[in-house]
């Protein structure tokens, strides 16, 4: 019997970037964009605010793009300060590389395990789906979802009672399955 868990965002992640005003390292996106059109060229930024001092920083979304080459739907969403677009852009590795930022997902996601009566079974197969590419430790997820301590999860892995095709140590941010035998 296969059970499904979902790792889902609960809010926007923080943006890791050093503030030049107060040396804080975290910024919060509030879903606002700035768009500048000059002749046929357009620039667009995602605005983020320092969590320490409130200073605004701009993350480049579009840089000197010919306005005709930008999808009208994207322009509409930029002008509407679309919160969903903010979430999509922060999850885009190209935007993160271009702006030299990383994300802090601490406290910004939850694990949905659905019905939990399956935990009594001798063998359970669980597929974990990521609704967003959130880097989390499988050991922590499994401990939370199966109501075990992390030490117990580590022991089950060492004893070969908790197995997966992926490495369960370290962090993962994409779908995986695991089997727990007791
Ligand atoms: Zn600051």
mmCIF file with all atom_site columns, C-alpha atoms and ligand atoms in Angstrom:
data_model
loop_
_atom_site.group_PDB
_atom_site.id
_atom_site.type_symbol
_atom_site.label_atom_id
_atom_site.label_alt_id
_atom_site.label_comp_id
_atom_site.label_asym_id
_atom_site.label_entity_id
_atom_site.label_seq_id
_atom_site.pdbx_PDB_ins_code
_atom_site.Cartn_x
_atom_site.Cartn_y
_atom_site.Cartn_z
_atom_site.occupancy
_atom_site.B_iso_or_equiv
_atom_site.pdbx_formal_charge
_atom_site.auth_seq_id
_atom_site.auth_comp_id
_atom_site.auth_asym_id
_atom_site.auth_atom_id
_atom_site.pdbx_PDB_model_num
ATOM   1   C  CA  . UNK A 1 1   ? 0.000  0.000  0.000   1.00 0.00 ? 1   UNK A CA  1
ATOM   2   C  CA  . UNK A 1 2   ? 1.463  3.318  -1.118  1.00 0.00 ? 2   UNK A CA  1
ATOM   3   C  CA  . UNK A 1 3   ? 0.907  6.428  0.933   1.00 0.00 ? 3   UNK A CA  1
ATOM   4   C  CA  . UNK A 1 4   ? 1.583  9.945  -0.236  1.00 0.00 ? 4   UNK A CA  1
ATOM   5   C  CA  . UNK A 1 5   ? 3.086  12.804 1.674   1.00 0.00 ? 5   UNK A CA  1
ATOM   6   C  CA  . UNK A 1 6   ? 3.440  16.316 0.351   1.00 0.00 ? 6   UNK A CA  1
ATOM   7   C  CA  . UNK A 1 7   ? 6.055  18.941 1.219   1.00 0.00 ? 7   UNK A CA  1
ATOM   8   C  CA  . UNK A 1 8   ? 4.241  22.213 0.610   1.00 0.00 ? 8   UNK A CA  1
ATOM   9   C  CA  . UNK A 1 9   ? 5.196  25.870 1.013   1.00 0.00 ? 9   UNK A CA  1
ATOM   10  C  CA  . UNK A 1 10  ? 3.174  27.803 3.597   1.00 0.00 ? 10  UNK A CA  1
ATOM   11  C  CA  . UNK A 1 11  ? 4.598  31.238 2.732   1.00 0.00 ? 11  UNK A CA  1
ATOM   12  C  CA  . UNK A 1 12  ? 7.361  32.795 0.645   1.00 0.00 ? 12  UNK A CA  1
ATOM   13  C  CA  . UNK A 1 13  ? 10.918 31.796 1.587   1.00 0.00 ? 13  UNK A CA  1
ATOM   14  C  CA  . UNK A 1 14  ? 13.317 34.492 2.786   1.00 0.00 ? 14  UNK A CA  1
ATOM   15  C  CA  . UNK A 1 15  ? 16.011 35.692 0.403   1.00 0.00 ? 15  UNK A CA  1
ATOM   16  C  CA  . UNK A 1 16  ? 19.590 35.255 1.620   1.00 0.00 ? 16  UNK A CA  1
ATOM   17  C  CA  . UNK A 1 17  ? 21.620 38.313 0.691   1.00 0.00 ? 17  UNK A CA  1
ATOM   18  C  CA  . UNK A 1 18  ? 23.795 40.683 2.690   1.00 0.00 ? 18  UNK A CA  1
ATOM   19  C  CA  . UNK A 1 19  ? 22.307 44.103 3.455   1.00 0.00 ? 19  UNK A CA  1
ATOM   20  C  CA  . UNK A 1 20  ? 24.734 46.935 2.764   1.00 0.00 ? 20  UNK A CA  1
ATOM   21  C  CA  . UNK A 1 21  ? 23.059 49.141 5.364   1.00 0.00 ? 21  UNK A CA  1
ATOM   22  C  CA  . UNK A 1 22  ? 22.757 46.943 8.464   1.00 0.00 ? 22  UNK A CA  1
ATOM   23  C  CA  . UNK A 1 23  ? 24.659 43.690 7.667   1.00 0.00 ? 23  UNK A CA  1
ATOM   24  C  CA  . UNK A 1 24  ? 21.510 41.572 8.065   1.00 0.00 ? 24  UNK A CA  1
ATOM   25  C  CA  . UNK A 1 25  ? 21.536 38.573 5.723   1.00 0.00 ? 25  UNK A CA  1
ATOM   26  C  CA  . UNK A 1 26  ? 17.837 38.102 5.109   1.00 0.00 ? 26  UNK A CA  1
ATOM   27  C  CA  . UNK A 1 27  ? 15.335 39.893 2.896   1.00 0.00 ? 27  UNK A CA  1
ATOM   28  C  CA  . UNK A 1 28  ? 11.606 39.384 2.577   1.00 0.00 ? 28  UNK A CA  1
ATOM   29  C  CA  . UNK A 1 29  ? 9.717  39.660 -0.719  1.00 0.00 ? 29  UNK A CA  1
ATOM   30  C  CA  . UNK A 1 30  ? 6.387  41.419 -0.366  1.00 0.00 ? 30  UNK A CA  1
ATOM   31  C  CA  . UNK A 1 31  ? 5.182  40.669 -3.881  1.00 0.00 ? 31  UNK A CA  1
ATOM   32  C  CA  . UNK A 1 32  ? 5.954  44.102 -5.324  1.00 0.00 ? 32  UNK A CA  1
ATOM   33  C  CA  . UNK A 1 33  ? 7.696  44.693 -8.638  1.00 0.00 ? 33  UNK A CA  1
ATOM   34  C  CA  . UNK A 1 34  ? 9.176  47.784 -10.233 1.00 0.00 ? 34  UNK A CA  1
ATOM   35  C  CA  . UNK A 1 35  ? 8.897  48.107 -13.995 1.00 0.00 ? 35  UNK A CA  1
ATOM   36  C  CA  . UNK A 1 36  ? 10.732 50.766 -16.044 1.00 0.00 ? 36  UNK A CA  1
ATOM   37  C  CA  . UNK A 1 37  ? 10.066 51.208 -19.721 1.00 0.00 ? 37  UNK A CA  1
ATOM   38  C  CA  . UNK A 1 38  ? 12.374 53.423 -21.732 1.00 0.00 ? 38  UNK A CA  1
ATOM   39  C  CA  . UNK A 1 39  ? 11.593 53.714 -25.430 1.00 0.00 ? 39  UNK A CA  1
ATOM   40  C  CA  . UNK A 1 40  ? 11.241 50.073 -26.481 1.00 0.00 ? 40  UNK A CA  1
ATOM   41  C  CA  . UNK A 1 41  ? 13.358 48.648 -23.691 1.00 0.00 ? 41  UNK A CA  1
ATOM   42  C  CA  . UNK A 1 42  ? 12.006 47.353 -20.433 1.00 0.00 ? 42  UNK A CA  1
ATOM   43  C  CA  . UNK A 1 43  ? 13.591 46.584 -17.057 1.00 0.00 ? 43  UNK A CA  1
ATOM   44  C  CA  . UNK A 1 44  ? 11.769 44.814 -14.244 1.00 0.00 ? 44  UNK A CA  1
ATOM   45  C  CA  . UNK A 1 45  ? 12.813 44.039 -10.683 1.00 0.00 ? 45  UNK A CA  1
ATOM   46  C  CA  . UNK A 1 46  ? 11.360 42.049 -7.818  1.00 0.00 ? 46  UNK A CA  1
ATOM   47  C  CA  . UNK A 1 47  ? 11.581 44.182 -4.681  1.00 0.00 ? 47  UNK A CA  1
ATOM   48  C  CA  . UNK A 1 48  ? 12.771 42.653 -1.414  1.00 0.00 ? 48  UNK A CA  1
ATOM   49  C  CA  . UNK A 1 49  ? 12.989 44.339 1.996   1.00 0.00 ? 49  UNK A CA  1
ATOM   50  C  CA  . UNK A 1 50  ? 15.752 43.804 4.555   1.00 0.00 ? 50  UNK A CA  1
ATOM   51  C  CA  . UNK A 1 51  ? 14.343 42.032 7.634   1.00 0.00 ? 51  UNK A CA  1
ATOM   52  C  CA  . UNK A 1 52  ? 16.751 44.064 9.797   1.00 0.00 ? 52  UNK A CA  1
ATOM   53  C  CA  . UNK A 1 53  ? 16.315 47.670 8.628   1.00 0.00 ? 53  UNK A CA  1
ATOM   54  C  CA  . UNK A 1 54  ? 13.642 47.611 5.912   1.00 0.00 ? 54  UNK A CA  1
ATOM   55  C  CA  . UNK A 1 55  ? 16.052 48.745 3.192   1.00 0.00 ? 55  UNK A CA  1
ATOM   56  C  CA  . UNK A 1 56  ? 14.762 47.831 -0.290  1.00 0.00 ? 56  UNK A CA  1
ATOM   57  C  CA  . UNK A 1 57  ? 16.891 45.787 -2.686  1.00 0.00 ? 57  UNK A CA  1
ATOM   58  C  CA  . UNK A 1 58  ? 16.029 44.972 -6.278  1.00 0.00 ? 58  UNK A CA  1
ATOM   59  C  CA  . UNK A 1 59  ? 16.346 41.548 -7.876  1.00 0.00 ? 59  UNK A CA  1
ATOM   60  C  CA  . UNK A 1 60  ? 16.636 41.720 -11.655 1.00 0.00 ? 60  UNK A CA  1
ATOM   61  C  CA  . UNK A 1 61  ? 13.800 39.968 -13.499 1.00 0.00 ? 61  UNK A CA  1
ATOM   62  C  CA  . UNK A 1 62  ? 14.117 41.590 -16.941 1.00 0.00 ? 62  UNK A CA  1
ATOM   63  C  CA  . UNK A 1 63  ? 17.087 43.624 -18.087 1.00 0.00 ? 63  UNK A CA  1
ATOM   64  C  CA  . UNK A 1 64  ? 16.873 45.863 -21.151 1.00 0.00 ? 64  UNK A CA  1
ATOM   65  C  CA  . UNK A 1 65  ? 14.492 43.534 -22.913 1.00 0.00 ? 65  UNK A CA  1
ATOM   66  C  CA  . UNK A 1 66  ? 12.732 44.643 -26.057 1.00 0.00 ? 66  UNK A CA  1
ATOM   67  C  CA  . UNK A 1 67  ? 9.167  45.120 -24.866 1.00 0.00 ? 67  UNK A CA  1
ATOM   68  C  CA  . UNK A 1 68  ? 7.851  43.126 -27.845 1.00 0.00 ? 68  UNK A CA  1
ATOM   69  C  CA  . UNK A 1 69  ? 9.826  40.076 -26.812 1.00 0.00 ? 69  UNK A CA  1
ATOM   70  C  CA  . UNK A 1 70  ? 8.195  39.976 -23.363 1.00 0.00 ? 70  UNK A CA  1
ATOM   71  C  CA  . UNK A 1 71  ? 5.076  37.840 -23.062 1.00 0.00 ? 71  UNK A CA  1
ATOM   72  C  CA  . UNK A 1 72  ? 2.053  40.135 -22.451 1.00 0.00 ? 72  UNK A CA  1
ATOM   73  C  CA  . UNK A 1 73  ? 0.881  37.779 -19.716 1.00 0.00 ? 73  UNK A CA  1
ATOM   74  C  CA  . UNK A 1 74  ? 4.170  38.288 -17.848 1.00 0.00 ? 74  UNK A CA  1
ATOM   75  C  CA  . UNK A 1 75  ? 3.887  42.078 -18.204 1.00 0.00 ? 75  UNK A CA  1
ATOM   76  C  CA  . UNK A 1 76  ? 0.360  41.986 -16.815 1.00 0.00 ? 76  UNK A CA  1
ATOM   77  C  CA  . UNK A 1 77  ? 1.475  39.973 -13.814 1.00 0.00 ? 77  UNK A CA  1
ATOM   78  C  CA  . UNK A 1 78  ? 4.426  42.309 -13.160 1.00 0.00 ? 78  UNK A CA  1
ATOM   79  C  CA  . UNK A 1 79  ? 2.170  45.357 -13.284 1.00 0.00 ? 79  UNK A CA  1
ATOM   80  C  CA  . UNK A 1 80  ? -0.386 43.636 -11.041 1.00 0.00 ? 80  UNK A CA  1
ATOM   81  C  CA  . UNK A 1 81  ? 2.278  42.768 -8.410  1.00 0.00 ? 81  UNK A CA  1
ATOM   82  C  CA  . UNK A 1 82  ? 1.202  39.136 -8.725  1.00 0.00 ? 82  UNK A CA  1
ATOM   83  C  CA  . UNK A 1 83  ? 2.163  37.244 -5.553  1.00 0.00 ? 83  UNK A CA  1
ATOM   84  C  CA  . UNK A 1 84  ? 2.138  33.926 -7.420  1.00 0.00 ? 84  UNK A CA  1
ATOM   85  C  CA  . UNK A 1 85  ? 4.696  35.345 -9.850  1.00 0.00 ? 85  UNK A CA  1
ATOM   86  C  CA  . UNK A 1 86  ? 6.938  36.279 -6.898  1.00 0.00 ? 86  UNK A CA  1
ATOM   87  C  CA  . UNK A 1 87  ? 6.813  32.656 -5.687  1.00 0.00 ? 87  UNK A CA  1
ATOM   88  C  CA  . UNK A 1 88  ? 7.566  31.320 -9.194  1.00 0.00 ? 88  UNK A CA  1
ATOM   89  C  CA  . UNK A 1 89  ? 10.481 33.700 -9.728  1.00 0.00 ? 89  UNK A CA  1
ATOM   90  C  CA  . UNK A 1 90  ? 12.080 32.913 -6.357  1.00 0.00 ? 90  UNK A CA  1
ATOM   91  C  CA  . UNK A 1 91  ? 11.936 29.207 -7.282  1.00 0.00 ? 91  UNK A CA  1
ATOM   92  C  CA  . UNK A 1 92  ? 13.654 29.890 -10.610 1.00 0.00 ? 92  UNK A CA  1
ATOM   93  C  CA  . UNK A 1 93  ? 17.342 28.899 -10.377 1.00 0.00 ? 93  UNK A CA  1
ATOM   94  C  CA  . UNK A 1 94  ? 18.191 31.244 -13.273 1.00 0.00 ? 94  UNK A CA  1
ATOM   95  C  CA  . UNK A 1 95  ? 16.889 34.266 -11.362 1.00 0.00 ? 95  UNK A CA  1
ATOM   96  C  CA  . UNK A 1 96  ? 18.728 33.152 -8.216  1.00 0.00 ? 96  UNK A CA  1
ATOM   97  C  CA  . UNK A 1 97  ? 22.044 32.736 -10.031 1.00 0.00 ? 97  UNK A CA  1
ATOM   98  C  CA  . UNK A 1 98  ? 21.687 36.028 -11.852 1.00 0.00 ? 98  UNK A CA  1
ATOM   99  C  CA  . UNK A 1 99  ? 21.067 37.872 -8.584  1.00 0.00 ? 99  UNK A CA  1
ATOM   100 C  CA  . UNK A 1 100 ? 23.534 35.850 -6.478  1.00 0.00 ? 100 UNK A CA  1
ATOM   101 C  CA  . UNK A 1 101 ? 20.916 34.910 -3.909  1.00 0.00 ? 101 UNK A CA  1
ATOM   102 C  CA  . UNK A 1 102 ? 19.872 31.746 -2.111  1.00 0.00 ? 102 UNK A CA  1
ATOM   103 C  CA  . UNK A 1 103 ? 16.633 30.998 -0.266  1.00 0.00 ? 103 UNK A CA  1
ATOM   104 C  CA  . UNK A 1 104 ? 15.941 30.309 3.400   1.00 0.00 ? 104 UNK A CA  1
ATOM   105 C  CA  . UNK A 1 105 ? 12.917 27.978 3.647   1.00 0.00 ? 105 UNK A CA  1
ATOM   106 C  CA  . UNK A 1 106 ? 13.041 27.613 7.443   1.00 0.00 ? 106 UNK A CA  1
ATOM   107 C  CA  . UNK A 1 107 ? 9.498  27.908 8.804   1.00 0.00 ? 107 UNK A CA  1
ATOM   108 C  CA  . UNK A 1 108 ? 8.077  28.407 5.296   1.00 0.00 ? 108 UNK A CA  1
ATOM   109 C  CA  . UNK A 1 109 ? 6.862  24.855 4.568   1.00 0.00 ? 109 UNK A CA  1
ATOM   110 C  CA  . UNK A 1 110 ? 4.935  21.995 6.117   1.00 0.00 ? 110 UNK A CA  1
ATOM   111 C  CA  . UNK A 1 111 ? 4.637  18.256 5.686   1.00 0.00 ? 111 UNK A CA  1
ATOM   112 C  CA  . UNK A 1 112 ? 1.148  16.962 4.869   1.00 0.00 ? 112 UNK A CA  1
ATOM   113 C  CA  . UNK A 1 113 ? 0.884  13.260 5.698   1.00 0.00 ? 113 UNK A CA  1
ATOM   114 C  CA  . UNK A 1 114 ? -2.845 12.842 5.138   1.00 0.00 ? 114 UNK A CA  1
ATOM   115 C  CA  . UNK A 1 115 ? -4.335 9.919  7.075   1.00 0.00 ? 115 UNK A CA  1
ATOM   116 C  CA  . UNK A 1 116 ? -1.818 8.564  9.544   1.00 0.00 ? 116 UNK A CA  1
ATOM   117 C  CA  . UNK A 1 117 ? -3.422 5.204  10.469  1.00 0.00 ? 117 UNK A CA  1
ATOM   118 C  CA  . UNK A 1 118 ? -0.993 3.460  8.094   1.00 0.00 ? 118 UNK A CA  1
ATOM   119 C  CA  . UNK A 1 119 ? 1.841  3.971  10.557  1.00 0.00 ? 119 UNK A CA  1
ATOM   120 C  CA  . UNK A 1 120 ? 0.908  0.791  12.440  1.00 0.00 ? 120 UNK A CA  1
ATOM   121 C  CA  . UNK A 1 121 ? 1.529  -1.482 9.448   1.00 0.00 ? 121 UNK A CA  1
ATOM   122 C  CA  . UNK A 1 122 ? 4.570  -3.718 9.301   1.00 0.00 ? 122 UNK A CA  1
ATOM   123 C  CA  . UNK A 1 123 ? 5.692  -2.497 5.906   1.00 0.00 ? 123 UNK A CA  1
ATOM   124 C  CA  . UNK A 1 124 ? 4.815  0.910  4.569   1.00 0.00 ? 124 UNK A CA  1
ATOM   125 C  CA  . UNK A 1 125 ? 5.732  2.501  1.261   1.00 0.00 ? 125 UNK A CA  1
ATOM   126 C  CA  . UNK A 1 126 ? 5.569  6.249  1.177   1.00 0.00 ? 126 UNK A CA  1
ATOM   127 C  CA  . UNK A 1 127 ? 6.003  8.565  -1.762  1.00 0.00 ? 127 UNK A CA  1
ATOM   128 C  CA  . UNK A 1 128 ? 7.023  12.102 -0.900  1.00 0.00 ? 128 UNK A CA  1
ATOM   129 C  CA  . UNK A 1 129 ? 6.052  14.781 -3.385  1.00 0.00 ? 129 UNK A CA  1
ATOM   130 C  CA  . UNK A 1 130 ? 7.501  18.294 -3.362  1.00 0.00 ? 130 UNK A CA  1
ATOM   131 C  CA  . UNK A 1 131 ? 4.985  20.996 -4.280  1.00 0.00 ? 131 UNK A CA  1
ATOM   132 C  CA  . UNK A 1 132 ? 8.003  23.350 -4.524  1.00 0.00 ? 132 UNK A CA  1
ATOM   133 C  CA  . UNK A 1 133 ? 11.732 22.545 -4.674  1.00 0.00 ? 133 UNK A CA  1
ATOM   134 C  CA  . UNK A 1 134 ? 12.307 23.028 -0.942  1.00 0.00 ? 134 UNK A CA  1
ATOM   135 C  CA  . UNK A 1 135 ? 15.592 21.518 0.327   1.00 0.00 ? 135 UNK A CA  1
ATOM   136 C  CA  . UNK A 1 136 ? 14.779 19.396 3.389   1.00 0.00 ? 136 UNK A CA  1
ATOM   137 C  CA  . UNK A 1 137 ? 16.439 16.542 5.238   1.00 0.00 ? 137 UNK A CA  1
ATOM   138 C  CA  . UNK A 1 138 ? 14.629 13.233 4.555   1.00 0.00 ? 138 UNK A CA  1
ATOM   139 C  CA  . UNK A 1 139 ? 15.594 12.079 8.061   1.00 0.00 ? 139 UNK A CA  1
ATOM   140 C  CA  . UNK A 1 140 ? 13.729 15.025 9.520   1.00 0.00 ? 140 UNK A CA  1
ATOM   141 C  CA  . UNK A 1 141 ? 10.700 14.473 7.238   1.00 0.00 ? 141 UNK A CA  1
ATOM   142 C  CA  . UNK A 1 142 ? 10.486 10.776 8.038   1.00 0.00 ? 142 UNK A CA  1
ATOM   143 C  CA  . UNK A 1 143 ? 10.895 11.439 11.765  1.00 0.00 ? 143 UNK A CA  1
ATOM   144 C  CA  . UNK A 1 144 ? 8.063  13.962 11.680  1.00 0.00 ? 144 UNK A CA  1
ATOM   145 C  CA  . UNK A 1 145 ? 5.782  11.927 9.411   1.00 0.00 ? 145 UNK A CA  1
ATOM   146 C  CA  . UNK A 1 146 ? 6.292  8.606  11.235  1.00 0.00 ? 146 UNK A CA  1
ATOM   147 C  CA  . UNK A 1 147 ? 6.433  10.232 14.679  1.00 0.00 ? 147 UNK A CA  1
ATOM   148 C  CA  . UNK A 1 148 ? 9.891  8.905  15.440  1.00 0.00 ? 148 UNK A CA  1
ATOM   149 C  CA  . UNK A 1 149 ? 12.962 10.652 16.797  1.00 0.00 ? 149 UNK A CA  1
ATOM   150 C  CA  . UNK A 1 150 ? 15.691 11.490 14.317  1.00 0.00 ? 150 UNK A CA  1
ATOM   151 C  CA  . UNK A 1 151 ? 17.988 9.073  16.165  1.00 0.00 ? 151 UNK A CA  1
ATOM   152 C  CA  . UNK A 1 152 ? 15.431 6.268  15.623  1.00 0.00 ? 152 UNK A CA  1
ATOM   153 C  CA  . UNK A 1 153 ? 15.242 7.112  11.914  1.00 0.00 ? 153 UNK A CA  1
ATOM   154 C  CA  . UNK A 1 154 ? 19.059 7.042  11.653  1.00 0.00 ? 154 UNK A CA  1
ATOM   155 C  CA  . UNK A 1 155 ? 19.068 3.645  13.399  1.00 0.00 ? 155 UNK A CA  1
ATOM   156 C  CA  . UNK A 1 156 ? 16.395 2.225  11.032  1.00 0.00 ? 156 UNK A CA  1
ATOM   157 C  CA  . UNK A 1 157 ? 18.491 3.370  8.052   1.00 0.00 ? 157 UNK A CA  1
ATOM   158 C  CA  . UNK A 1 158 ? 21.646 1.803  9.532   1.00 0.00 ? 158 UNK A CA  1
ATOM   159 C  CA  . UNK A 1 159 ? 19.754 -1.479 10.152  1.00 0.00 ? 159 UNK A CA  1
ATOM   160 C  CA  . UNK A 1 160 ? 18.432 -1.556 6.563   1.00 0.00 ? 160 UNK A CA  1
ATOM   161 C  CA  . UNK A 1 161 ? 14.806 -1.294 7.723   1.00 0.00 ? 161 UNK A CA  1
ATOM   162 C  CA  . UNK A 1 162 ? 14.340 2.068  6.095   1.00 0.00 ? 162 UNK A CA  1
ATOM   163 C  CA  . UNK A 1 163 ? 15.329 1.982  2.441   1.00 0.00 ? 163 UNK A CA  1
ATOM   164 C  CA  . UNK A 1 164 ? 15.088 4.244  -0.588  1.00 0.00 ? 164 UNK A CA  1
ATOM   165 C  CA  . UNK A 1 165 ? 16.548 4.533  -4.088  1.00 0.00 ? 165 UNK A CA  1
ATOM   166 C  CA  . UNK A 1 166 ? 17.887 7.953  -3.067  1.00 0.00 ? 166 UNK A CA  1
ATOM   167 C  CA  . UNK A 1 167 ? 20.399 8.853  -0.369  1.00 0.00 ? 167 UNK A CA  1
ATOM   168 C  CA  . UNK A 1 168 ? 18.476 9.618  2.802   1.00 0.00 ? 168 UNK A CA  1
ATOM   169 C  CA  . UNK A 1 169 ? 21.365 11.493 4.399   1.00 0.00 ? 169 UNK A CA  1
ATOM   170 C  CA  . UNK A 1 170 ? 21.889 15.108 3.409   1.00 0.00 ? 170 UNK A CA  1
ATOM   171 C  CA  . UNK A 1 171 ? 19.132 17.136 1.791   1.00 0.00 ? 171 UNK A CA  1
ATOM   172 C  CA  . UNK A 1 172 ? 16.651 16.509 -1.016  1.00 0.00 ? 172 UNK A CA  1
ATOM   173 C  CA  . UNK A 1 173 ? 14.354 18.858 -2.884  1.00 0.00 ? 173 UNK A CA  1
ATOM   174 C  CA  . UNK A 1 174 ? 12.617 16.546 -5.337  1.00 0.00 ? 174 UNK A CA  1
ATOM   175 C  CA  . UNK A 1 175 ? 10.163 13.649 -5.152  1.00 0.00 ? 175 UNK A CA  1
ATOM   176 C  CA  . UNK A 1 176 ? 11.312 10.339 -3.647  1.00 0.00 ? 176 UNK A CA  1
ATOM   177 C  CA  . UNK A 1 177 ? 9.856  7.188  -2.145  1.00 0.00 ? 177 UNK A CA  1
ATOM   178 C  CA  . UNK A 1 178 ? 10.931 5.086  0.801   1.00 0.00 ? 178 UNK A CA  1
ATOM   179 C  CA  . UNK A 1 179 ? 9.959  1.813  2.464   1.00 0.00 ? 179 UNK A CA  1
ATOM   180 C  CA  . UNK A 1 180 ? 9.845  1.270  6.198   1.00 0.00 ? 180 UNK A CA  1
ATOM   181 C  CA  . UNK A 1 181 ? 9.858  -2.288 7.585   1.00 0.00 ? 181 UNK A CA  1
ATOM   182 C  CA  . UNK A 1 182 ? 9.460  -3.010 11.255  1.00 0.00 ? 182 UNK A CA  1
HETATM 183 ZN ZN1 . LIG B 2 .   ? 19.367 46.038 6.499   1.00 0.00 ? 1   LIG B ZN1 1
#
